PDB file of C-alpha atoms in Angstrom:
ATOM      1  CA  MET R   1     181.138  91.505 154.402  1.00 41.00           C
ATOM      2  CA  GLY R   2     183.530  93.651 152.403  1.00 44.00           C
ATOM      3  CA  LEU R   3     182.651  96.146 149.763  1.00 46.00           C
ATOM      4  CA  ARG R   4     181.684  94.530 146.506  1.00 51.00           C
ATOM      5  CA  TRP R   5     182.170  97.549 144.281  1.00 56.00           C
ATOM      6  CA  LYS R   6     183.401  96.700 140.874  1.00 61.00           C
ATOM      7  CA  GLU R   7     183.232  98.324 137.501  1.00 67.00           C
ATOM      8  CA  ASP R   8     180.833  96.688 135.112  1.00 72.00           C
ATOM      9  CA  SER R   9     180.734  97.477 131.413  1.00 74.00           C
ATOM     10  CA  ARG R  10     177.632  95.469 130.505  1.00 78.00           C
ATOM     11  CA  PRO R  11     174.914  97.440 128.676  1.00 77.00           C
ATOM     12  CA  GLN R  12     172.038  99.153 130.480  1.00 78.00           C
ATOM     13  CA  ARG R  13     169.274  96.860 131.692  1.00 79.00           C
ATOM     14  CA  HIS R  14     166.221  96.920 134.034  1.00 77.00           C
ATOM     15  CA  GLY R  15     167.098  99.844 136.312  1.00 77.00           C
ATOM     16  CA  TRP R  16     170.881  99.594 136.085  1.00 77.00           C
ATOM     17  CA  ALA R  17     173.355 101.339 133.800  1.00 80.00           C
ATOM     18  CA  PRO R  18     177.151 101.541 133.890  1.00 79.00           C
ATOM     19  CA  GLY R  19     178.526 104.580 135.654  1.00 79.00           C
ATOM     20  CA  GLU R  20     180.771 105.849 138.409  1.00 77.00           C
ATOM     21  CA  CYS R  21     178.293 106.685 141.200  1.00 79.00           C
ATOM     22  CA  VAL R  22     178.440 104.686 144.413  1.00 80.00           C
ATOM     23  CA  HIS R  23     174.974 103.726 145.650  1.00 77.00           C
ATOM     24  CA  GLY R  24     174.197 102.777 149.219  1.00 78.00           C
ATOM     25  CA  ARG R  25     171.726  99.943 148.728  1.00 81.00           C
ATOM     26  CA  CYS R  26     170.562  97.681 145.900  1.00 82.00           C
ATOM     27  CA  VAL R  27     166.825  96.929 145.957  1.00 80.00           C
ATOM     28  CA  GLY R  28     167.103  93.867 143.694  1.00 80.00           C
ATOM     29  CA  LEU R  29     166.070  90.332 144.637  1.00 78.00           C
ATOM     30  CA  LEU R  30     169.602  88.924 144.812  1.00 83.00           C
ATOM     31  CA  CYS R  31     170.814  91.608 147.223  1.00 83.00           C
ATOM     32  CA  ARG R  32     167.736  91.953 149.406  1.00 76.00           C
ATOM     33  CA  GLU R  33     169.152  89.760 152.191  1.00 77.00           C
ATOM     34  CA  LEU R  34     172.735  91.088 152.085  1.00 79.00           C
ATOM     35  CA  GLU R  35     173.940  93.338 154.880  1.00 77.00           C
ATOM     36  CA  ASP R  36     176.001  95.472 152.493  1.00 77.00           C
ATOM     37  CA  SER R  37     174.496  95.786 149.052  1.00 78.00           C
ATOM     38  CA  SER R  38     176.354  98.874 147.886  1.00 80.00           C
ATOM     39  CA  PHE R  39     177.073  99.035 144.167  1.00 79.00           C
ATOM     40  CA  VAL R  40     178.505 101.246 141.454  1.00 80.00           C
ATOM     41  CA  GLY R  41     176.375 102.382 138.537  1.00 81.00           C
ATOM     42  CA  ALA R  42     174.886 105.359 136.739  1.00 79.00           C
ATOM     43  CA  LYS R  43     173.465 108.229 138.766  1.00 78.00           C
ATOM     44  CA  ARG R  44     169.857 106.969 138.423  1.00 81.00           C
ATOM     45  CA  ALA R  45     170.545 103.242 138.894  1.00 82.00           C
ATOM     46  CA  ILE R  46     168.409 101.563 141.546  1.00 81.00           C
ATOM     47  CA  ILE R  47     169.740  98.009 141.399  1.00 84.00           C
ATOM     48  CA  CYS R  48     173.150  96.435 140.824  1.00 83.00           C
ATOM     49  CA  ALA R  49     174.130  94.864 137.507  1.00 83.00           C
ATOM     50  CA  ASP R  50     173.906  91.314 138.869  1.00 83.00           C
ATOM     51  CA  CYS R  51     170.299  91.824 139.994  1.00 83.00           C
ATOM     52  CA  ALA R  52     169.397  93.593 136.746  1.00 82.00           C
ATOM     53  CA  TYR R  53     170.749  90.755 134.633  1.00 83.00           C
ATOM     54  CA  ALA R  54     169.025  88.138 136.820  1.00 83.00           C
ATOM     55  CA  MET R  55     165.604  89.631 135.972  1.00 80.00           C
ATOM     56  CA  PRO R  56     163.687  88.040 133.078  1.00 79.00           C
ATOM     57  CA  ASP R  57     163.145  89.997 129.877  1.00 74.00           C
ATOM     58  CA  PRO R  58     159.768  91.726 129.637  1.00 68.00           C
ATOM     59  CA  VAL R  59     157.172  90.185 127.338  1.00 64.00           C
ATOM     60  CA  PRO R  60     156.718  92.372 124.267  1.00 67.00           C
ATOM     61  CA  VAL R  61     153.268  93.876 123.781  1.00 72.00           C
ATOM     62  CA  ASP R  62     151.555  93.200 120.468  1.00 88.00           C
ATOM     63  CA  ARG R  63     149.771  96.520 119.962  1.00 90.00           C
ATOM     64  CA  VAL R  64     148.044  95.453 116.744  1.00 92.00           C
ATOM     65  CA  GLN R  65     146.586  92.333 118.377  1.00 92.00           C
ATOM     66  CA  ASN R  66     145.399  94.399 121.359  1.00 92.00           C
ATOM     67  CA  VAL R  67     143.603  96.867 119.068  1.00 93.00           C
ATOM     68  CA  VAL R  68     141.964  94.052 117.079  1.00 93.00           C
ATOM     69  CA  ALA R  69     140.804  92.379 120.313  1.00 93.00           C
ATOM     70  CA  GLN R  70     139.334  95.648 121.623  1.00 93.00           C
ATOM     71  CA  LEU R  71     137.492  96.230 118.348  1.00 94.00           C
ATOM     72  CA  ILE R  72     136.031  92.727 118.459  1.00 93.00           C
ATOM     73  CA  LEU R  73     134.864  93.170 122.051  1.00 92.00           C
ATOM     74  CA  SER R  74     133.295  96.564 121.417  1.00 93.00           C
ATOM     75  CA  ASN R  75     131.574  95.518 118.143  1.00 93.00           C
ATOM     76  CA  LYS R  76     130.269  92.009 118.837  1.00 92.00           C
ATOM     77  CA  ASP R  77     127.296  92.280 116.475  1.00 93.00           C
ATOM     78  CA  LYS R  78     129.499  93.419 113.589  1.00 93.00           C
ATOM     79  CA  TRP R  79     131.997  90.679 114.461  1.00 92.00           C
ATOM     80  CA  GLN R  80     129.289  88.001 114.199  1.00 92.00           C
ATOM     81  CA  GLN R  81     128.260  89.403 110.798  1.00 92.00           C
ATOM     82  CA  ALA R  82     131.887  89.454 109.632  1.00 89.00           C
ATOM     83  CA  ARG R  83     132.418  85.832 110.661  1.00 88.00           C
ATOM     84  CA  GLU R  84     129.437  84.863 108.521  1.00 90.00           C
ATOM     85  CA  ARG R  85     130.408  87.136 105.602  1.00 91.00           C
ATOM     86  CA  PRO R  86     134.232  87.369 105.413  1.00 87.00           C
ATOM     87  CA  GLN R  87     134.159  90.377 103.069  1.00 90.00           C
ATOM     88  CA  LEU R  88     133.087  92.444 106.125  1.00 90.00           C
ATOM     89  CA  LEU R  89     136.421  91.716 107.853  1.00 92.00           C
ATOM     90  CA  GLY R  90     137.841  94.693 105.972  1.00 93.00           C
ATOM     91  CA  TRP R  91     135.827  96.959 108.262  1.00 94.00           C
ATOM     92  CA  PHE R  92     137.845  95.678 111.247  1.00 94.00           C
ATOM     93  CA  VAL R  93     141.090  96.182 109.341  1.00 94.00           C
ATOM     94  CA  GLY R  94     140.085  99.767 108.508  1.00 95.00           C
ATOM     95  CA  GLN R  95     139.046 100.557 112.078  1.00 95.00           C
ATOM     96  CA  ALA R  96     142.282  99.084 113.447  1.00 94.00           C
ATOM     97  CA  MET R  97     144.317 101.166 110.992  1.00 93.00           C
ATOM     98  CA  LYS R  98     142.401 104.259 112.115  1.00 93.00           C
ATOM     99  CA  VAL R  99     143.096 103.543 115.805  1.00 93.00           C
ATOM    100  CA  LEU R 100     146.771 102.861 115.032  1.00 91.00           C
ATOM    101  CA  GLY R 101     147.033 106.108 113.072  1.00 90.00           C
ATOM    102  CA  GLY R 102     148.000 104.329 109.879  1.00 88.00           C
ATOM    103  CA  GLN R 103     151.306 103.265 111.475  1.00 89.00           C
ATOM    104  CA  ALA R 104     150.736  99.516 111.142  1.00 89.00           C
ATOM    105  CA  ASP R 105     151.219  97.272 108.148  1.00 91.00           C
ATOM    106  CA  PRO R 106     147.719  96.600 106.702  1.00 92.00           C
ATOM    107  CA  GLU R 107     148.705  93.029 105.815  1.00 92.00           C
ATOM    108  CA  GLU R 108     149.746  92.396 109.425  1.00 92.00           C
ATOM    109  CA  VAL R 109     146.438  93.832 110.672  1.00 93.00           C
ATOM    110  CA  PHE R 110     144.488  91.632 108.236  1.00 93.00           C
ATOM    111  CA  GLU R 111     146.500  88.610 109.362  1.00 93.00           C
ATOM    112  CA  LYS R 112     145.658  89.296 113.027  1.00 92.00           C
ATOM    113  CA  VAL R 113     141.952  89.704 112.177  1.00 93.00           C
ATOM    114  CA  MET R 114     142.002  86.414 110.245  1.00 91.00           C
ATOM    115  CA  ARG R 115     143.779  84.669 113.120  1.00 91.00           C
ATOM    116  CA  SER R 116     141.006  85.884 115.434  1.00 90.00           C
ATOM    117  CA  VAL R 117     138.416  84.370 113.081  1.00 86.00           C
ATOM    118  CA  GLU R 118     140.282  81.050 113.030  1.00 86.00           C
ATOM    119  CA  ARG R 119     140.510  80.995 116.825  1.00 85.00           C
ATOM    120  CA  GLY R 120     136.782  81.639 117.003  1.00 74.00           C
ATOM    121  CA  ALA R 121     137.063  84.849 119.046  1.00 60.00           C
ATOM    122  CA  ASN R 122     133.677  86.014 120.299  1.00 58.00           C
TER     123      ASN R 122
END
């Protein structure tokens, strides 16, 4: 199989970036079975552009929801009280804001707490 080096100007993605370095072997899924999987990319690239673009996008992490879930799990007695008396839900909002260093939108935090109540989180 001949060399498949080609310039690629697509933006950086999943372990590949445009560049002028010739790499000896791509470790991506599409090239795993190829005898010659050399490629051109940035100095630190580990896979070719075709393999990088074949990978699915990562699922974004909802940090606020994770914090709310951890607070519920670590304060089950308070959570039961808050489900019975909704005015106590503010305690969870305040604790989440403290954990998040005040960097989250309080309305978003309250919305996530309310969604947890509606789902019946225990």
